[in-house]
Coordinates of C-alpha atoms in Angstrom, one line a residue:
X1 CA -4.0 19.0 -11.3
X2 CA -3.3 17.7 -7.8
X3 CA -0.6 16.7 -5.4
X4 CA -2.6 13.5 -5.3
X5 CA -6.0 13.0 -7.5
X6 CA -8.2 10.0 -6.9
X7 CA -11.1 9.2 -9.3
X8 CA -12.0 5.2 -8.5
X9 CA -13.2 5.2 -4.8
X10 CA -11.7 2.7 -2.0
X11 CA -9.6 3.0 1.0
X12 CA -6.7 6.3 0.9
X13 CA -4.3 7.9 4.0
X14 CA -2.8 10.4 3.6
X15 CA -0.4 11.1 6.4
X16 CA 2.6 13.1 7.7
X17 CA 3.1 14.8 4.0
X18 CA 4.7 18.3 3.7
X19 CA 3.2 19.8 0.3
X20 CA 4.5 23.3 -1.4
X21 CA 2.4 25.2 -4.1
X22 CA -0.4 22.4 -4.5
X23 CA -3.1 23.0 -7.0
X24 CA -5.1 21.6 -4.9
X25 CA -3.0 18.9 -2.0
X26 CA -6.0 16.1 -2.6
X27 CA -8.6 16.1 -5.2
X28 CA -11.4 13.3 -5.1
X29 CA -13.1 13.3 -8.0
X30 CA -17.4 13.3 -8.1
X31 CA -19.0 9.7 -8.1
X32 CA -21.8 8.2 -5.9
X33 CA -18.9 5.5 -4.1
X34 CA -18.4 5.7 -0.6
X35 CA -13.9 6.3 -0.5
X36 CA -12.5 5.9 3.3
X37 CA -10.2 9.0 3.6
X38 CA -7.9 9.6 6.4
X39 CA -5.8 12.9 6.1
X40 CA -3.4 13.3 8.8
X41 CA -0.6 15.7 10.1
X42 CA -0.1 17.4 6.9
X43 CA 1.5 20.6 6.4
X44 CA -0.3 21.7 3.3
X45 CA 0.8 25.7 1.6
X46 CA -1.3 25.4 -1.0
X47 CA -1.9 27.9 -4.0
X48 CA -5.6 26.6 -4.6
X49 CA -8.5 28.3 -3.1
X50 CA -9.7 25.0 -1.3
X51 CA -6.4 23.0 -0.7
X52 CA -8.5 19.7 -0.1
X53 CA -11.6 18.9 -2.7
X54 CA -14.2 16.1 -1.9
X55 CA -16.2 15.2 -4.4
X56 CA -17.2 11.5 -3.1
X57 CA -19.3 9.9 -0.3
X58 CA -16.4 10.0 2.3
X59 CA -16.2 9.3 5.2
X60 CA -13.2 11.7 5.4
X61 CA -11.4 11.9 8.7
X62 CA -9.1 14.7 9.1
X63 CA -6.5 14.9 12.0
X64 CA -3.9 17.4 13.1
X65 CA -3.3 19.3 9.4
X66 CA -2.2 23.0 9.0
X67 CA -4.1 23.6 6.1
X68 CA -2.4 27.1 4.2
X69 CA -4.8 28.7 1.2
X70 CA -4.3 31.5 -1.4
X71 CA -7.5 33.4 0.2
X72 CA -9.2 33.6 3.5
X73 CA -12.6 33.4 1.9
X74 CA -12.8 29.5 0.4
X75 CA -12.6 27.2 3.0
X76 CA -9.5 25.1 3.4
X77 CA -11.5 21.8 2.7
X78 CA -14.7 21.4 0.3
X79 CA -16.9 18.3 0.6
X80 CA -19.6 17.7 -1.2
X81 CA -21.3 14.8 -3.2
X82 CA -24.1 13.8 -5.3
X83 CA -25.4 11.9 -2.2
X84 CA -24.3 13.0 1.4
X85 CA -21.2 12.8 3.2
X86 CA -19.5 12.3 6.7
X87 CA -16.3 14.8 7.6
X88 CA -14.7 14.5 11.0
X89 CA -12.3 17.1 11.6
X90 CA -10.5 17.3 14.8
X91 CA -6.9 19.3 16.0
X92 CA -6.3 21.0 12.5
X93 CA -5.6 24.5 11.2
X94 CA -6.9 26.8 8.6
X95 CA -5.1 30.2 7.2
X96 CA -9.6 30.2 5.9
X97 CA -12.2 31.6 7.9
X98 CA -14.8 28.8 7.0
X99 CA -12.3 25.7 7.7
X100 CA -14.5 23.2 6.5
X101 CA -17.2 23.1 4.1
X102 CA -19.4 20.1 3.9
X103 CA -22.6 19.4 2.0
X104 CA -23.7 16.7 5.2
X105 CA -22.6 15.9 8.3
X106 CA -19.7 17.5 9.6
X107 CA -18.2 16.8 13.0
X108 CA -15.9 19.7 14.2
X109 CA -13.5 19.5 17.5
X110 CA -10.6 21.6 18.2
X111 CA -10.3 23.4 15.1
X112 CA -9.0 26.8 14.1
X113 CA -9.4 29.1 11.3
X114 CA -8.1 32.3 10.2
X115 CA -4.3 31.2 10.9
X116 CA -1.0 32.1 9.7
X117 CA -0.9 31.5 6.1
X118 CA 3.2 30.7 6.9
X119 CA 4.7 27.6 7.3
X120 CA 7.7 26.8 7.6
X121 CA 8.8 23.3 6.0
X122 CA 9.5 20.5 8.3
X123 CA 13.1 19.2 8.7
X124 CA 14.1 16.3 6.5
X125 CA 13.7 13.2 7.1
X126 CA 16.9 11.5 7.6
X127 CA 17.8 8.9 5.2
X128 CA 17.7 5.5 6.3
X129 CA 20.6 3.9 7.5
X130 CA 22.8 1.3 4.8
X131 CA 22.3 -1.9 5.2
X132 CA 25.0 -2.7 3.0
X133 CA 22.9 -6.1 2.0
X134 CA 24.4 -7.7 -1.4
X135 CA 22.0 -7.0 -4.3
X136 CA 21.9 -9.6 -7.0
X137 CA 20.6 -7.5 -9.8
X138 CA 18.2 -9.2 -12.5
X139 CA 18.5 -8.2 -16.5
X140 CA 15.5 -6.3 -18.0
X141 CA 13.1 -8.8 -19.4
X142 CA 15.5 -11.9 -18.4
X143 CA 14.9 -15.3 -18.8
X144 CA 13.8 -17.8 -16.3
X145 CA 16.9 -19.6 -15.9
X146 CA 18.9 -16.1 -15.5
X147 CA 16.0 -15.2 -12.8
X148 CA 16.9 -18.7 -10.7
X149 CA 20.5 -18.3 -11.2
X150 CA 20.1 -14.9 -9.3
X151 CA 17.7 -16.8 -6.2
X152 CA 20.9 -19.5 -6.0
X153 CA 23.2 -16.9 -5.8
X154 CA 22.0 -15.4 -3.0
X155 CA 21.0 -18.5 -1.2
X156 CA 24.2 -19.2 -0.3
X157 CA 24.7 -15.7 1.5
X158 CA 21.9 -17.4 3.7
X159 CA 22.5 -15.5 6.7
X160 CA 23.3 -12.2 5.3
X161 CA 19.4 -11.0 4.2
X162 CA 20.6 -11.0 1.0
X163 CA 18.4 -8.8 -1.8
X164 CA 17.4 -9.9 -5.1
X165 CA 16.5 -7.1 -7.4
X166 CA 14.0 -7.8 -10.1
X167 CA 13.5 -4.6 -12.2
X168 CA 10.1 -3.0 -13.9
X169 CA 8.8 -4.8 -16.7
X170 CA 7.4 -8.2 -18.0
X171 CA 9.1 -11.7 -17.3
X172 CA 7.1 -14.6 -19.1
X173 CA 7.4 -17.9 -18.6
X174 CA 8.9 -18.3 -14.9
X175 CA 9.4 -21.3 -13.1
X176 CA 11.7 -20.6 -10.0
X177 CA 12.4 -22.5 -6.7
X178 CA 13.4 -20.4 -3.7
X179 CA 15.4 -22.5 -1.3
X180 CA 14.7 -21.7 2.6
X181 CA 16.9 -18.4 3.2
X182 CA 16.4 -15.0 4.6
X183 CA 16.8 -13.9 1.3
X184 CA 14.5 -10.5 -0.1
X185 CA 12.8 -10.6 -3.6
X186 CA 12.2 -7.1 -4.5
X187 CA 10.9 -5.6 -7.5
X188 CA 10.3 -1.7 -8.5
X189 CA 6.4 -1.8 -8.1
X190 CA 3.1 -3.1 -9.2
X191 CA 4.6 -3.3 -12.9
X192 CA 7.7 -6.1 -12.3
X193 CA 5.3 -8.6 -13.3
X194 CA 6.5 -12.3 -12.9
X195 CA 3.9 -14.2 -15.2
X196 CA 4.4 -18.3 -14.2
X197 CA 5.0 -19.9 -10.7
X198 CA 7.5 -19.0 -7.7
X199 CA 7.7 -22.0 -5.5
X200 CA 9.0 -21.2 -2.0
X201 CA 10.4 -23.8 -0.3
X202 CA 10.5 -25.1 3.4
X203 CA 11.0 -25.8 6.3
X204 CA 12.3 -22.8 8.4
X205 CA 12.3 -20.1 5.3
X206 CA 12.5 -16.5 6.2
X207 CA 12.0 -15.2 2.5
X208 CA 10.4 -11.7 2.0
X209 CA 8.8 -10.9 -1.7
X210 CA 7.4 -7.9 -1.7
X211 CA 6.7 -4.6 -4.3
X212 CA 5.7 -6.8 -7.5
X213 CA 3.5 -8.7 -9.3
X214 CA 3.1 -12.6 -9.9
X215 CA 0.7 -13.7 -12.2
X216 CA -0.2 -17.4 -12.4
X217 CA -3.2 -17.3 -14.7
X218 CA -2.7 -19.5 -17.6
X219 CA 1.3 -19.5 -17.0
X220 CA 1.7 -21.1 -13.7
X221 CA 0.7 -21.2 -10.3
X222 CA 1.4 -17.9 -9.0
X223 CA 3.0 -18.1 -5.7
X224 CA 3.0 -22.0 -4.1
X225 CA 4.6 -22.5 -1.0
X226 CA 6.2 -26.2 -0.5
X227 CA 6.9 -27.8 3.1
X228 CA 6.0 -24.2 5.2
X229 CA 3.6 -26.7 7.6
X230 CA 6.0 -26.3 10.6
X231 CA 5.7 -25.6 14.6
X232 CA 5.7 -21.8 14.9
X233 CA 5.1 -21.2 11.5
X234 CA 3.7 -18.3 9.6
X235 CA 2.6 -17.0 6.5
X236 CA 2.3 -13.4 6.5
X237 CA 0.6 -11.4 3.7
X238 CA 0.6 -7.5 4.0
X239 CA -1.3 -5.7 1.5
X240 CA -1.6 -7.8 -1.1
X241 CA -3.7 -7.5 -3.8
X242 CA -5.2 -11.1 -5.4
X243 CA -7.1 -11.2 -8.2
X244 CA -7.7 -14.4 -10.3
X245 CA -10.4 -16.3 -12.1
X246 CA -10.0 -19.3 -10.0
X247 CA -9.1 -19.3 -6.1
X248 CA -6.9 -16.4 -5.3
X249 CA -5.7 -18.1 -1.9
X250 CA -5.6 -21.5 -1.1
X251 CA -4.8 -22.4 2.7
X252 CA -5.2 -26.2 2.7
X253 CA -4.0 -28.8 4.8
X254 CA -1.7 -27.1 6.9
X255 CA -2.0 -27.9 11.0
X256 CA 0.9 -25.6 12.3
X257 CA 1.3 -23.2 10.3
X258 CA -0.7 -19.5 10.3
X259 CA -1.7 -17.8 7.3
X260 CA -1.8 -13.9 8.7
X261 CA -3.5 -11.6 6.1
X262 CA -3.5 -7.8 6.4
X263 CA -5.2 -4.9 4.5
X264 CA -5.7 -7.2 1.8
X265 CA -8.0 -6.9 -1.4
X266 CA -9.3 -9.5 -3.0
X267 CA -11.5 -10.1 -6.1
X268 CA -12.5 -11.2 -10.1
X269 CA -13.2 -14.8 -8.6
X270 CA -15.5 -16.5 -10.2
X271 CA -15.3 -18.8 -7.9
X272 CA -14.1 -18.9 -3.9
X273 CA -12.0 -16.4 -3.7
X274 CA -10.5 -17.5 -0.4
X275 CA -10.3 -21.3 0.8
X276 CA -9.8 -21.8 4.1
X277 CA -9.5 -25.4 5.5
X278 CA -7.9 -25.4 8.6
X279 CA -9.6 -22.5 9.7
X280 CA -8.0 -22.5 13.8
X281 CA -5.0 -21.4 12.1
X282 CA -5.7 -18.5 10.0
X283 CA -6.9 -14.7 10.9

């Protein structure tokens, strides 16, 4: 269908990509929702007519693409809605005569049509250097206990950003304590779902959880941080998504401590989604 197809609308980038025989590169399918849409130095050799397809309420912003086609007729990017749209295009280039299409407002700066449909593909990117960090590695649907005995293990390479890995799949019934480390909790994506409660531990804790899912809702607490209120302290949340029936974050009595939040969505509280009482230290 698509190097990338969106149909629910919200926030997408799309940036620095190098795509080879797209049908099309994006594809947003038609609905009334407003989607934010940055598309950014992409190198884009497409085999579809119109490489980029809008069919939402934008905005789109695009920036610095070389935007290849199978004709010179079709534009390089189609935007249109059932309600109008905003496209700001700036710095790219089109192998297309038209360039842009928009059924709206289209702001245009700096771009080119009609250019060489040839593009070379970029160099690599090189592969990120090895760590070497230990990986404690956690069975497929293991137990609790088997889960904790991984988090001790590592603990006491304190020092050593030790990783623990928890794979894709379901893990019921947790009830872990991580111990203050610099230890990293990593899982394979949205789908490693821890269902019960990780309690991380202070003071002076450097842990990192990231690329999975806790769920506290009728199994635990979710994620509960214990003694973190310390001088110079912070809790930092980088797109995470919360979504619970009750509070999804609680920041309460903490006076040294900052609860940092970025990029984050929240929602399905029925409820206060976010409770904030010590507000001087939280952005």
């Amino acid at each position: 269908m698509a190097d990338n197809s969106i149909g629910h609308t919200g926030g997408f980038s799309f940036i620095g990509n190098y795509s080879a025989g797209s049908s099309p590169f994006l594809a947003a399918g038609s609905t009334f929702n407003p989607a934010w849409m940055t598309v950014q130095a992409n190198t884009i050799n497409s085999r579809s007519p119109a490489p980029i397809l809008i069919r939402n309420q934008g905005p789109l912003l695009l920036l610095d693409n070389i935007v290849g086609s199978i004709g010179s007729a079709p534009p390089g990017v189609s935007a249109s809605s059932r309600s109008d749209l905003d496209v700001v295009s700036a710095g790219n280039r089109f192998a297309a005569a038209a360039g842009v299409s928009v059924r709206g407002r289209l702001t245009s700066v700096d771009d080119m049509t009609r250019q060489s449909n040839r593009f070379a593909a970029p160099a690599p990117m090189p592969t990120p250097r090895n760590l070497k960090r230990t990986i404690f590695e956690v069975p497929a649907g293991a137990a609790s206990g088997v889960i904790q005995g991984a988090i001790d293990s590592a603990a006491r390479l304190n020092g050593h950003r030790p990783v623990v890995h928890i794979p894709w799949g379901q893990f019921t019934g947790v009830s872990i304590a991580v111990p203050p480390t610099d230890m990293q909790i990593v899982g394979d994506g949205y789908a490693t779902e821890l269902r019960g409660t990780v309690k991380l531990l202070g003071p002076a804790s450097h842990v990192i959880m990231r690329d999975l899912s806790v769920i506290g809702s009728r199994a635990g607490d979710g994620i509960l941080l214990q003694g973190a209120d310390q001088s110079g302290g912070r809790v930092f949340l980088q797109q995470v998504q919360a979504a619970s029936s009750a509070a999804n974050i609680v920041y309460d009595g903490l006076t040294k401590s900052t609860l940092e939040a970025r990029d984050i969505d929240h929602k399905g509280s029925s409820g206060t989604s976010i409770i904030l009482r010590c507000l001087e230290r939280a952005r």
